[in-house]
Tab-separated table of C-alpha atoms in Angstrom:
chain	number	residue	atom	x	y	z
A	50	UNK	CA	44.944	-122.889	132.646
A	51	UNK	CA	45.888	-120.591	129.823
A	52	UNK	CA	47.321	-122.079	126.652
A	53	UNK	CA	48.258	-120.768	123.250
A	54	UNK	CA	47.507	-122.097	119.809
A	55	UNK	CA	50.318	-122.492	117.284
A	56	UNK	CA	50.697	-119.479	115.011
A	57	UNK	CA	52.265	-120.527	111.712
A	58	UNK	CA	54.032	-117.406	110.497
A	59	UNK	CA	57.274	-117.558	108.595
A	60	UNK	CA	57.840	-113.841	108.238
A	61	UNK	CA	59.343	-113.325	111.696
A	62	UNK	CA	62.976	-112.305	111.529
A	63	UNK	CA	65.099	-112.156	114.685
A	64	UNK	CA	67.534	-109.778	113.012
A	65	UNK	CA	64.904	-107.123	112.313
A	66	UNK	CA	63.428	-107.686	115.764
A	67	UNK	CA	66.689	-107.221	117.667
A	68	UNK	CA	68.192	-104.662	115.294
A	69	UNK	CA	71.481	-102.946	115.964
A	70	UNK	CA	70.404	-101.093	119.101
A	71	UNK	CA	70.318	-102.033	122.768
A	72	UNK	CA	68.211	-105.206	122.568
A	73	UNK	CA	70.282	-108.229	123.588
A	74	UNK	CA	69.966	-111.910	122.863
A	75	UNK	CA	71.091	-114.237	125.658
A	76	UNK	CA	74.510	-115.682	124.695
A	77	UNK	CA	74.713	-119.322	123.608
A	78	UNK	CA	76.977	-120.031	126.598
A	79	UNK	CA	73.920	-119.531	128.892
A	80	UNK	CA	72.447	-122.737	127.437
A	81	UNK	CA	74.755	-125.680	128.155
A	82	UNK	CA	72.264	-128.185	126.681
A	83	UNK	CA	72.203	-126.731	123.160
A	84	UNK	CA	74.559	-127.442	120.250
A	85	UNK	CA	77.838	-125.532	120.842
A	86	UNK	CA	76.558	-124.489	124.291
A	87	UNK	CA	79.810	-125.494	125.969
A	88	UNK	CA	82.152	-124.178	123.269
A	89	UNK	CA	80.758	-120.756	122.465
A	90	UNK	CA	82.854	-118.656	124.848
A	91	UNK	CA	85.357	-117.992	122.073
A	92	UNK	CA	82.782	-116.444	119.754
A	93	UNK	CA	82.868	-112.705	120.351
A	94	UNK	CA	82.268	-109.429	118.602
A	95	UNK	CA	85.139	-108.457	116.307
A	96	UNK	CA	85.777	-112.007	115.094
A	97	UNK	CA	86.271	-112.316	111.316
A	98	UNK	CA	84.531	-114.950	109.234
A	99	UNK	CA	84.281	-115.889	105.585
A	100	UNK	CA	80.713	-115.498	104.434
A	101	UNK	CA	78.781	-115.620	101.175
A	102	UNK	CA	79.133	-112.387	99.199
A	103	UNK	CA	75.590	-111.410	98.257
A	104	UNK	CA	76.736	-108.356	96.295
A	105	UNK	CA	78.447	-109.995	93.356
A	106	UNK	CA	77.549	-110.374	89.696
A	107	UNK	CA	79.799	-113.395	89.194
A	108	UNK	CA	77.959	-116.551	88.110
A	109	UNK	CA	79.362	-118.703	90.936
A	110	UNK	CA	79.034	-118.549	94.715
A	111	UNK	CA	81.730	-116.216	96.023
A	112	UNK	CA	82.731	-115.250	99.540
A	113	UNK	CA	84.099	-112.253	101.364
A	114	UNK	CA	85.323	-111.525	104.855
A	115	UNK	CA	82.978	-109.995	107.424
A	116	UNK	CA	83.342	-109.105	111.085
A	117	UNK	CA	80.864	-109.756	113.886
A	118	UNK	CA	79.374	-106.437	114.964
A	119	UNK	CA	76.821	-107.796	117.420
A	120	UNK	CA	75.883	-111.254	118.725
A	121	UNK	CA	72.417	-112.492	119.681
A	122	UNK	CA	72.390	-116.198	120.474
A	123	UNK	CA	73.452	-118.107	117.366
A	124	UNK	CA	72.883	-115.030	115.210
A	125	UNK	CA	75.412	-112.369	114.399
A	126	UNK	CA	75.150	-108.950	112.833
A	127	UNK	CA	77.888	-108.984	110.201
A	128	UNK	CA	79.633	-106.235	108.267
A	129	UNK	CA	81.696	-106.938	105.168
A	130	UNK	CA	85.327	-105.928	105.450
A	131	UNK	CA	85.790	-102.595	103.664
A	132	UNK	CA	82.595	-100.956	104.888
A	133	UNK	CA	84.477	-99.484	107.872
A	134	UNK	CA	81.947	-97.583	109.972
A	135	UNK	CA	79.184	-97.745	107.345
A	136	UNK	CA	76.418	-99.890	108.843
A	137	UNK	CA	74.153	-99.503	105.811
A	138	UNK	CA	74.796	-102.994	104.452
A	139	UNK	CA	75.037	-104.836	107.805
A	140	UNK	CA	73.161	-108.123	107.796
A	141	UNK	CA	72.204	-110.830	110.302
A	142	UNK	CA	73.269	-114.412	109.813
A	143	UNK	CA	73.139	-117.572	111.883
A	144	UNK	CA	76.777	-118.445	112.602
A	145	UNK	CA	76.062	-122.190	112.528
A	146	UNK	CA	74.710	-122.315	108.978
A	147	UNK	CA	76.892	-124.010	106.337
A	148	UNK	CA	77.921	-120.771	104.582
A	149	UNK	CA	79.884	-119.345	107.528
A	150	UNK	CA	83.549	-120.348	107.813
A	151	UNK	CA	86.799	-119.511	109.536
A	152	UNK	CA	89.095	-117.189	107.581
A	153	UNK	CA	91.269	-119.454	105.434
A	154	UNK	CA	88.489	-121.829	104.410
A	155	UNK	CA	88.073	-120.353	100.944
A	156	UNK	CA	91.790	-120.616	100.135
A	157	UNK	CA	91.873	-124.224	101.341
A	158	UNK	CA	89.170	-125.023	98.799
A	159	UNK	CA	90.694	-122.900	96.030
A	160	UNK	CA	87.856	-120.335	96.159
A	161	UNK	CA	88.866	-116.704	95.660
A	162	UNK	CA	87.548	-114.027	98.013
A	163	UNK	CA	85.776	-111.318	96.020
A	164	UNK	CA	84.908	-107.932	97.542
A	165	UNK	CA	81.288	-106.713	97.268
A	166	UNK	CA	80.633	-104.787	94.060
A	167	UNK	CA	79.548	-101.666	95.898
A	168	UNK	CA	82.993	-101.164	97.479
A	169	UNK	CA	85.199	-102.742	94.827
A	170	UNK	CA	86.288	-99.307	93.579
A	171	UNK	CA	87.154	-98.041	97.079
A	172	UNK	CA	90.418	-99.938	97.394
A	173	UNK	CA	93.086	-100.305	94.750
A	174	UNK	CA	95.186	-102.918	96.510
A	175	UNK	CA	92.918	-105.402	98.248
A	176	UNK	CA	95.821	-107.622	99.270
A	177	UNK	CA	97.505	-104.829	101.237
A	178	UNK	CA	94.116	-103.848	102.648
A	179	UNK	CA	93.364	-107.358	103.908
A	180	UNK	CA	96.846	-107.897	105.347
A	181	UNK	CA	96.444	-104.694	107.338
A	182	UNK	CA	92.902	-105.509	108.499
A	183	UNK	CA	93.332	-109.169	109.314
A	184	UNK	CA	96.793	-109.356	110.870
A	185	UNK	CA	96.304	-109.865	114.609
A	186	UNK	CA	92.516	-110.197	114.285
A	187	UNK	CA	90.579	-113.222	115.561
A	188	UNK	CA	88.731	-115.816	113.550
A	189	UNK	CA	86.728	-118.966	114.250
A	190	UNK	CA	88.527	-122.216	115.063
A	191	UNK	CA	89.178	-124.077	111.816
A	192	UNK	CA	87.062	-127.020	112.986
A	193	UNK	CA	84.055	-124.824	113.819
A	194	UNK	CA	81.719	-126.422	111.237
A	195	UNK	CA	82.736	-129.921	112.361
A	196	UNK	CA	82.060	-128.987	115.984
A	197	UNK	CA	78.622	-127.663	115.001
A	198	UNK	CA	77.788	-130.873	113.132
A	199	UNK	CA	79.013	-133.071	115.982
A	200	UNK	CA	77.001	-131.142	118.548
A	201	UNK	CA	73.854	-131.641	116.469
A	202	UNK	CA	73.901	-135.428	117.046
A	203	UNK	CA	71.382	-136.645	119.625
A	204	UNK	CA	71.417	-140.083	121.265
A	205	UNK	CA	67.644	-140.571	121.394
A	206	UNK	CA	66.305	-142.379	118.338
A	207	UNK	CA	62.877	-143.082	116.921
A	208	UNK	CA	61.041	-146.010	118.601
A	209	UNK	CA	62.984	-145.798	121.841
A	210	UNK	CA	60.696	-146.417	124.832
A	211	UNK	CA	60.680	-144.154	127.883
A	212	UNK	CA	58.518	-143.538	130.920
A	213	UNK	CA	57.028	-140.062	130.829
A	214	UNK	CA	54.581	-138.095	132.941
A	215	UNK	CA	50.967	-138.671	131.875
A	216	UNK	CA	49.987	-135.198	130.661
A	217	UNK	CA	46.360	-135.865	131.607
A	218	UNK	CA	47.231	-137.135	135.119
A	219	UNK	CA	50.442	-135.565	136.368
A	220	UNK	CA	50.538	-137.966	139.331
A	221	UNK	CA	51.453	-140.936	137.159
A	222	UNK	CA	53.744	-141.948	134.336
A	223	UNK	CA	53.113	-143.948	131.168
A	224	UNK	CA	55.234	-145.618	128.554
A	225	UNK	CA	55.760	-143.576	125.410
A	226	UNK	CA	57.734	-144.023	122.215
A	227	UNK	CA	60.067	-141.492	120.676
A	228	UNK	CA	58.570	-140.532	117.312
A	229	UNK	CA	60.662	-137.498	116.400
A	230	UNK	CA	63.859	-135.841	117.613
A	231	UNK	CA	64.388	-132.184	116.687
A	232	UNK	CA	67.336	-130.372	118.232
A	233	UNK	CA	67.191	-132.691	121.257
A	234	UNK	CA	63.443	-132.168	121.740
A	235	UNK	CA	61.488	-135.397	121.664
A	236	UNK	CA	58.005	-135.965	120.337
A	237	UNK	CA	56.781	-138.835	122.493
A	238	UNK	CA	53.633	-140.783	121.630
A	239	UNK	CA	51.977	-142.622	124.503
A	240	UNK	CA	52.162	-146.359	123.902
A	241	UNK	CA	48.417	-146.957	123.708
A	242	UNK	CA	47.655	-144.056	121.404
A	243	UNK	CA	45.723	-145.644	118.527
A	244	UNK	CA	46.339	-142.981	115.911
A	245	UNK	CA	49.621	-141.610	117.268
A	246	UNK	CA	48.081	-138.244	118.113
A	247	UNK	CA	48.304	-138.571	121.912
A	248	UNK	CA	51.737	-137.043	122.173
A	249	UNK	CA	53.944	-135.013	124.466
A	250	UNK	CA	56.926	-132.835	123.622
A	251	UNK	CA	59.875	-132.442	125.966
A	252	UNK	CA	63.647	-132.065	125.827
A	253	UNK	CA	65.754	-135.222	126.183
A	254	UNK	CA	67.140	-133.780	129.452
A	255	UNK	CA	63.657	-133.072	130.838
A	256	UNK	CA	63.060	-134.210	134.428
A	257	UNK	CA	59.711	-135.568	133.180
A	258	UNK	CA	61.190	-138.546	131.290
A	259	UNK	CA	62.850	-141.619	132.718
A	260	UNK	CA	64.132	-145.028	131.816
A	261	UNK	CA	61.659	-147.939	131.683
A	262	UNK	CA	61.210	-149.303	135.204
A	263	UNK	CA	61.902	-145.982	136.946
A	264	UNK	CA	58.394	-145.563	138.363
A	265	UNK	CA	58.398	-149.009	139.926
A	266	UNK	CA	61.887	-148.517	141.325
A	267	UNK	CA	61.003	-145.350	143.229
A	268	UNK	CA	57.349	-146.090	144.053
A	269	UNK	CA	55.752	-143.636	141.593
A	270	UNK	CA	52.261	-144.288	140.201
A	271	UNK	CA	52.359	-145.803	136.722
A	272	UNK	CA	49.668	-146.493	134.167
A	273	UNK	CA	50.291	-149.977	132.864
A	274	UNK	CA	49.527	-150.257	129.160
A	275	UNK	CA	47.737	-153.182	127.546
A	276	UNK	CA	50.356	-153.456	124.844
A	277	UNK	CA	51.530	-157.040	125.313
A	278	UNK	CA	55.000	-156.837	123.827
A	279	UNK	CA	57.377	-154.553	122.114
A	280	UNK	CA	56.970	-154.295	118.367
A	281	UNK	CA	59.889	-154.711	115.985
A	282	UNK	CA	62.389	-151.895	116.256
A	283	UNK	CA	61.288	-150.775	119.688
A	284	UNK	CA	63.963	-150.643	122.340
A	285	UNK	CA	64.057	-149.295	125.886
A	286	UNK	CA	66.115	-146.075	125.940
A	287	UNK	CA	69.354	-146.818	127.875
A	288	UNK	CA	69.572	-145.270	131.344
A	289	UNK	CA	72.678	-143.254	130.573
A	290	UNK	CA	70.768	-141.093	128.064
A	291	UNK	CA	68.674	-139.433	130.772
A	292	UNK	CA	69.479	-136.395	132.896
A	293	UNK	CA	71.098	-137.369	136.175
A	294	UNK	CA	69.774	-136.156	139.509
A	295	UNK	CA	71.938	-135.536	142.543
A	296	UNK	CA	72.280	-138.388	144.985
A	297	UNK	CA	70.681	-137.512	148.309
A	298	UNK	CA	70.927	-139.078	151.731
A	299	UNK	CA	67.364	-139.800	152.826
A	300	UNK	CA	68.508	-141.619	155.951
A	301	UNK	CA	69.360	-138.358	157.706
A	302	UNK	CA	67.174	-135.263	157.913
A	303	UNK	CA	64.871	-135.382	154.903
A	304	UNK	CA	61.461	-134.250	153.684
A	305	UNK	CA	58.538	-135.887	155.485
A	306	UNK	CA	54.871	-136.301	154.573
A	307	UNK	CA	52.872	-133.211	155.500
A	308	UNK	CA	55.764	-130.741	155.420
A	309	UNK	CA	54.854	-127.398	153.864
A	310	UNK	CA	56.795	-125.568	151.197
A	311	UNK	CA	56.411	-123.299	148.170
A	312	UNK	CA	56.322	-124.801	144.690
A	313	UNK	CA	55.878	-123.725	141.094
A	314	UNK	CA	52.412	-124.936	140.107
A	315	UNK	CA	52.960	-127.310	137.153
A	316	UNK	CA	49.490	-126.426	135.875
A	317	UNK	CA	50.091	-122.688	136.081
A	318	UNK	CA	53.790	-121.931	135.773
A	319	UNK	CA	53.130	-118.275	136.397
A	320	UNK	CA	52.389	-119.040	140.031
A	321	UNK	CA	54.405	-120.135	143.046
A	322	UNK	CA	51.963	-121.723	145.479
A	323	UNK	CA	51.658	-122.954	149.030
A	324	UNK	CA	52.217	-126.703	148.796
A	325	UNK	CA	52.670	-129.876	150.831
A	326	UNK	CA	54.894	-132.926	150.621
A	327	UNK	CA	52.291	-135.665	150.126
A	328	UNK	CA	54.535	-138.679	149.731
A	329	UNK	CA	58.241	-139.310	150.009
A	330	UNK	CA	59.438	-141.650	147.272
A	331	UNK	CA	62.821	-143.348	146.875
A	332	UNK	CA	65.957	-141.786	145.336
A	333	UNK	CA	65.098	-138.294	146.584
A	334	UNK	CA	61.771	-137.907	144.772
A	335	UNK	CA	58.702	-136.308	146.370
A	336	UNK	CA	55.021	-136.156	145.492
A	337	UNK	CA	53.831	-132.595	146.009
A	338	UNK	CA	50.277	-131.274	146.216
A	339	UNK	CA	49.211	-127.640	145.817
A	340	UNK	CA	47.271	-126.670	148.949
A	341	UNK	CA	43.591	-125.949	148.333
A	342	UNK	CA	43.413	-127.593	144.947
A	343	UNK	CA	44.061	-131.224	145.720
A	344	UNK	CA	41.839	-134.019	144.537
A	345	UNK	CA	40.946	-136.419	147.353
A	346	UNK	CA	42.575	-139.348	145.550
A	347	UNK	CA	45.858	-137.527	144.997
A	348	UNK	CA	45.391	-137.491	141.242
A	349	UNK	CA	46.725	-133.932	141.001
A	350	UNK	CA	49.912	-134.539	142.955
A	351	UNK	CA	53.073	-134.214	140.937
A	352	UNK	CA	56.622	-135.413	141.292
A	353	UNK	CA	59.593	-133.117	141.943
A	354	UNK	CA	63.021	-134.253	143.045
A	355	UNK	CA	64.127	-132.939	146.445
A	356	UNK	CA	66.903	-130.991	144.710
A	357	UNK	CA	64.517	-129.526	142.123
A	358	UNK	CA	64.899	-125.779	141.487
A	359	UNK	CA	61.076	-125.585	141.339
A	360	UNK	CA	60.481	-126.045	145.083
A	361	UNK	CA	61.343	-123.496	147.741
A	362	UNK	CA	61.268	-123.200	151.506
A	363	UNK	CA	58.347	-121.399	153.159
A	364	UNK	CA	59.104	-117.678	153.063
A	365	UNK	CA	61.068	-117.738	149.783
A	366	UNK	CA	58.497	-115.623	147.949
A	367	UNK	CA	58.226	-113.074	150.734
A	368	UNK	CA	61.997	-112.660	151.006
A	369	UNK	CA	62.259	-112.184	147.242
A	370	UNK	CA	59.171	-110.001	146.754
A	371	UNK	CA	57.356	-112.597	144.687
A	372	UNK	CA	53.607	-112.891	145.000
A	373	UNK	CA	52.839	-116.229	146.690
A	374	UNK	CA	49.563	-117.829	145.622
A	375	UNK	CA	47.691	-118.765	148.827
A	376	UNK	CA	45.666	-121.980	149.035
A	377	UNK	CA	42.419	-121.767	147.052
A	378	UNK	CA	39.583	-120.829	149.383
A	379	UNK	CA	41.910	-119.516	152.084
A	380	UNK	CA	40.317	-116.281	153.204
A	381	UNK	CA	42.694	-114.993	155.855
A	382	UNK	CA	44.616	-112.642	153.626
A	383	UNK	CA	47.301	-111.471	153.414
A	384	UNK	CA	48.643	-114.992	153.731
A	385	UNK	CA	51.099	-115.474	156.583
A	386	UNK	CA	53.095	-118.650	156.888
A	387	UNK	CA	53.276	-118.416	160.691
A	388	UNK	CA	49.484	-118.381	161.027
A	389	UNK	CA	48.943	-120.988	158.321
A	390	UNK	CA	51.356	-123.496	159.859
A	391	UNK	CA	49.671	-123.056	163.228
A	392	UNK	CA	46.173	-123.405	161.767
A	393	UNK	CA	47.095	-126.537	159.823
A	394	UNK	CA	49.211	-127.988	162.647
A	395	UNK	CA	52.023	-128.525	160.223
A	396	UNK	CA	55.703	-127.741	159.913
A	397	UNK	CA	57.679	-126.134	157.135
A	398	UNK	CA	60.255	-128.276	155.352
A	399	UNK	CA	63.725	-127.312	156.706
A	400	UNK	CA	65.500	-124.708	154.586
A	401	UNK	CA	68.679	-126.753	154.485
A	402	UNK	CA	66.981	-129.485	152.421
A	403	UNK	CA	66.447	-127.223	149.407
A	404	UNK	CA	68.716	-126.636	146.459
A	405	UNK	CA	70.482	-123.330	147.065
A	406	UNK	CA	73.024	-123.555	144.233
A	407	UNK	CA	73.003	-120.463	142.086
A	408	UNK	CA	75.023	-121.093	138.923
A	409	UNK	CA	76.834	-118.243	137.256
A	410	UNK	CA	74.211	-118.431	134.519
A	411	UNK	CA	74.874	-115.185	132.649
A	412	UNK	CA	71.251	-114.172	132.084
A	413	UNK	CA	70.369	-110.501	132.464
A	414	UNK	CA	66.849	-109.014	132.499
A	415	UNK	CA	65.829	-107.888	129.028
A	416	UNK	CA	67.671	-110.656	127.183
A	417	UNK	CA	65.754	-112.235	124.305
A	418	UNK	CA	65.583	-115.970	123.797
A	419	UNK	CA	63.465	-118.808	122.432
A	420	UNK	CA	61.445	-120.481	125.194
A	421	UNK	CA	59.059	-123.412	125.338
A	422	UNK	CA	55.556	-122.552	126.456
A	423	UNK	CA	55.428	-125.272	129.099
A	424	UNK	CA	51.647	-125.220	129.055
A	425	UNK	CA	51.830	-126.191	125.365
A	426	UNK	CA	55.267	-127.772	125.172
A	427	UNK	CA	55.327	-128.284	121.423
A	428	UNK	CA	55.564	-124.508	121.036
A	429	UNK	CA	58.879	-122.675	121.138
A	430	UNK	CA	58.216	-118.938	121.343
A	431	UNK	CA	59.951	-115.586	121.079
A	432	UNK	CA	60.477	-114.558	124.702
A	433	UNK	CA	62.275	-112.228	127.115
A	434	UNK	CA	63.859	-112.708	130.534
A	435	UNK	CA	62.066	-110.091	132.635
A	436	UNK	CA	63.173	-110.935	136.164
A	437	UNK	CA	65.868	-112.995	137.841
A	438	UNK	CA	65.610	-114.295	141.401
A	439	UNK	CA	68.737	-116.271	142.248
A	440	UNK	CA	68.536	-119.075	139.668
A	441	UNK	CA	64.900	-118.533	138.813
A	442	UNK	CA	63.980	-116.676	135.615
A	443	UNK	CA	60.679	-115.000	134.834
A	444	UNK	CA	60.051	-115.665	131.142
A	445	UNK	CA	57.703	-113.343	129.283
A	446	UNK	CA	56.284	-114.447	125.933
A	447	UNK	CA	56.519	-111.451	123.610
A	448	UNK	CA	53.177	-110.047	122.590
A	449	UNK	CA	51.300	-111.888	125.344
A	450	UNK	CA	49.960	-110.476	128.575
A	451	UNK	CA	52.079	-110.901	131.705
A	452	UNK	CA	49.622	-113.477	133.063
A	453	UNK	CA	51.130	-115.954	130.564
A	454	UNK	CA	54.633	-115.460	132.028
A	455	UNK	CA	56.322	-118.566	133.410
A	456	UNK	CA	58.909	-119.183	136.142
A	457	UNK	CA	61.697	-121.296	134.723
A	458	UNK	CA	65.028	-122.455	136.122
A	459	UNK	CA	68.149	-120.918	134.549
A	460	UNK	CA	69.378	-124.410	133.559
A	461	UNK	CA	66.058	-125.511	132.093
A	462	UNK	CA	66.465	-127.485	128.858
A	463	UNK	CA	63.327	-125.721	127.622
A	464	UNK	CA	65.190	-122.432	127.047
A	465	UNK	CA	67.144	-121.808	123.847
A	466	UNK	CA	69.262	-119.057	122.319
A	467	UNK	CA	68.039	-116.823	119.518
A	468	UNK	CA	68.459	-118.782	116.269
A	469	UNK	CA	68.032	-122.255	117.820
A	470	UNK	CA	64.820	-122.920	115.887
A	471	UNK	CA	66.452	-121.903	112.625
A	472	UNK	CA	69.474	-124.095	113.381
A	473	UNK	CA	67.467	-127.197	114.309
A	474	UNK	CA	64.520	-126.803	111.947
A	475	UNK	CA	61.997	-126.368	114.781
A	476	UNK	CA	59.114	-123.995	114.103
A	477	UNK	CA	59.409	-120.732	116.055
A	478	UNK	CA	56.280	-119.029	117.363
A	479	UNK	CA	56.607	-115.315	116.621
A	480	UNK	CA	55.469	-112.619	119.066
A	481	UNK	CA	51.691	-112.570	119.310
A	482	UNK	CA	49.817	-109.866	117.431
A	483	UNK	CA	46.593	-108.599	118.921
A	484	UNK	CA	44.608	-110.414	116.225
A	485	UNK	CA	46.230	-113.810	116.842
A	486	UNK	CA	45.691	-113.502	120.611
A	487	UNK	CA	42.011	-112.878	119.991
B	78	UNK	CA	97.942	-116.859	124.935
B	79	UNK	CA	94.907	-115.932	126.962
B	80	UNK	CA	92.844	-112.758	126.631
B	81	UNK	CA	91.348	-110.771	129.514
B	82	UNK	CA	88.487	-113.251	129.868
B	83	UNK	CA	90.895	-116.171	130.155
B	84	UNK	CA	90.163	-117.546	126.687
B	85	UNK	CA	92.975	-119.424	125.056
B	86	UNK	CA	93.999	-118.316	121.615
B	87	UNK	CA	96.707	-119.480	119.305
B	88	UNK	CA	98.402	-117.618	116.495
B	89	UNK	CA	97.817	-119.114	113.076
B	90	UNK	CA	99.110	-118.447	109.593
B	91	UNK	CA	95.940	-118.151	107.575
B	92	UNK	CA	95.921	-118.440	103.793
B	93	UNK	CA	93.944	-115.858	101.825
B	94	UNK	CA	93.178	-116.159	98.129
B	95	UNK	CA	91.869	-113.172	96.200
B	96	UNK	CA	91.514	-112.590	92.464
B	97	UNK	CA	94.912	-110.872	92.644
B	98	UNK	CA	96.716	-113.834	94.164
B	99	UNK	CA	97.347	-115.832	97.342
B	100	UNK	CA	99.072	-114.702	100.540
B	101	UNK	CA	99.051	-115.435	104.254
B	102	UNK	CA	98.269	-113.374	107.334
B	103	UNK	CA	98.778	-114.066	111.034
B	104	UNK	CA	95.502	-114.287	112.902
B	105	UNK	CA	94.309	-115.561	116.280
B	106	UNK	CA	92.018	-118.558	116.510
B	107	UNK	CA	90.688	-120.109	119.699
B	108	UNK	CA	92.649	-123.171	120.690
B	109	UNK	CA	90.972	-126.183	119.032
B	110	UNK	CA	92.515	-128.558	121.559
B	111	UNK	CA	91.220	-126.646	124.591
């Protein structure tokens, strides 16, 4: 298992990294779980905004109008009105920071717009200039800042109790308490952690967290804690706060113990492996084991829902030219499903049971984003989408070798647009330098 | 009005204040009520 250590470096700048060339940041609308994720479609290049004028000698804060030249996630390359085709003073700004406003905001607060000093002499009648430039142009909705603030509210609160996968034993869950909420990511501390250091980071919509009582209700292993009663302020997180899974009909054709399939290895997200349904739980959940690496007591099984985008029918990798990891110790290579099923006297899980929805996600190979390193889920890293297979994305962590790449679903709450860390106050891991990798 | 991508926009009179005085221009803003 390969993991990274946190690299505290505050000199990384997305603007310099993306530049004004062909590099693209994935649009915010690709990430429905982030602030403004469902109301970003209207933000496009060419839109005018009022923004702080950084080229002024006046003693107070003054603003000027700029247009969006290029978008990368929450960040925009802006050009002050009056610079025409001169890109020399273009600058990147996060559109969700407090100093970006719809055109009209300054006047509503009695603040005059002041052109940058370096172009002040270029135009003799700024009023006529602005009327000509702005008439018929687009600007942000007037309630943009309010929408941003509203979308930054998260329902999970400190001291809420949840059931979460035990990071040391993926086959079971434990009770943990929310200790921190940053941008919808939760720092959970396992209930019995003496010093509060036994923690786990995940997004509030992660499939790894559940309401108290979930494990018992579906028959999942659970590590009971010795904590006798809830302390003051602790409250079970209400069920409606958690991500919903699709209802499934298990009374008809459904997964059965022993059925074979392909699954993303939760201990090595770079690999899709030959796997087996080890136990069928209630409400559509399955315990899955990776063939060839299973502990006799089932302690390395893990839980995926039957509709999970991380499990695939036998043959998925071959059809999509993905390297399938054969069972450890299996020597008859190249691996062939037909032979393997015969040798193990097993059957493949029927194709029709798998999730075949492919959302119109909008990702394109080469797009930059901020992605959680799921092997070290407190880290959010500079990353690139390098391959797309239906709804599955191959995420490359910039500066790291390809062996650290991870397969992630296009709707994963662990993917974020460029600028999300800056917006939420989460620390961003910059691309690895050779020295830091060493 | 909707643009080619189907987005809804509404025309708005937007107030501008410069050091030379105040005036209004007609701009498009995405429909807040959408």
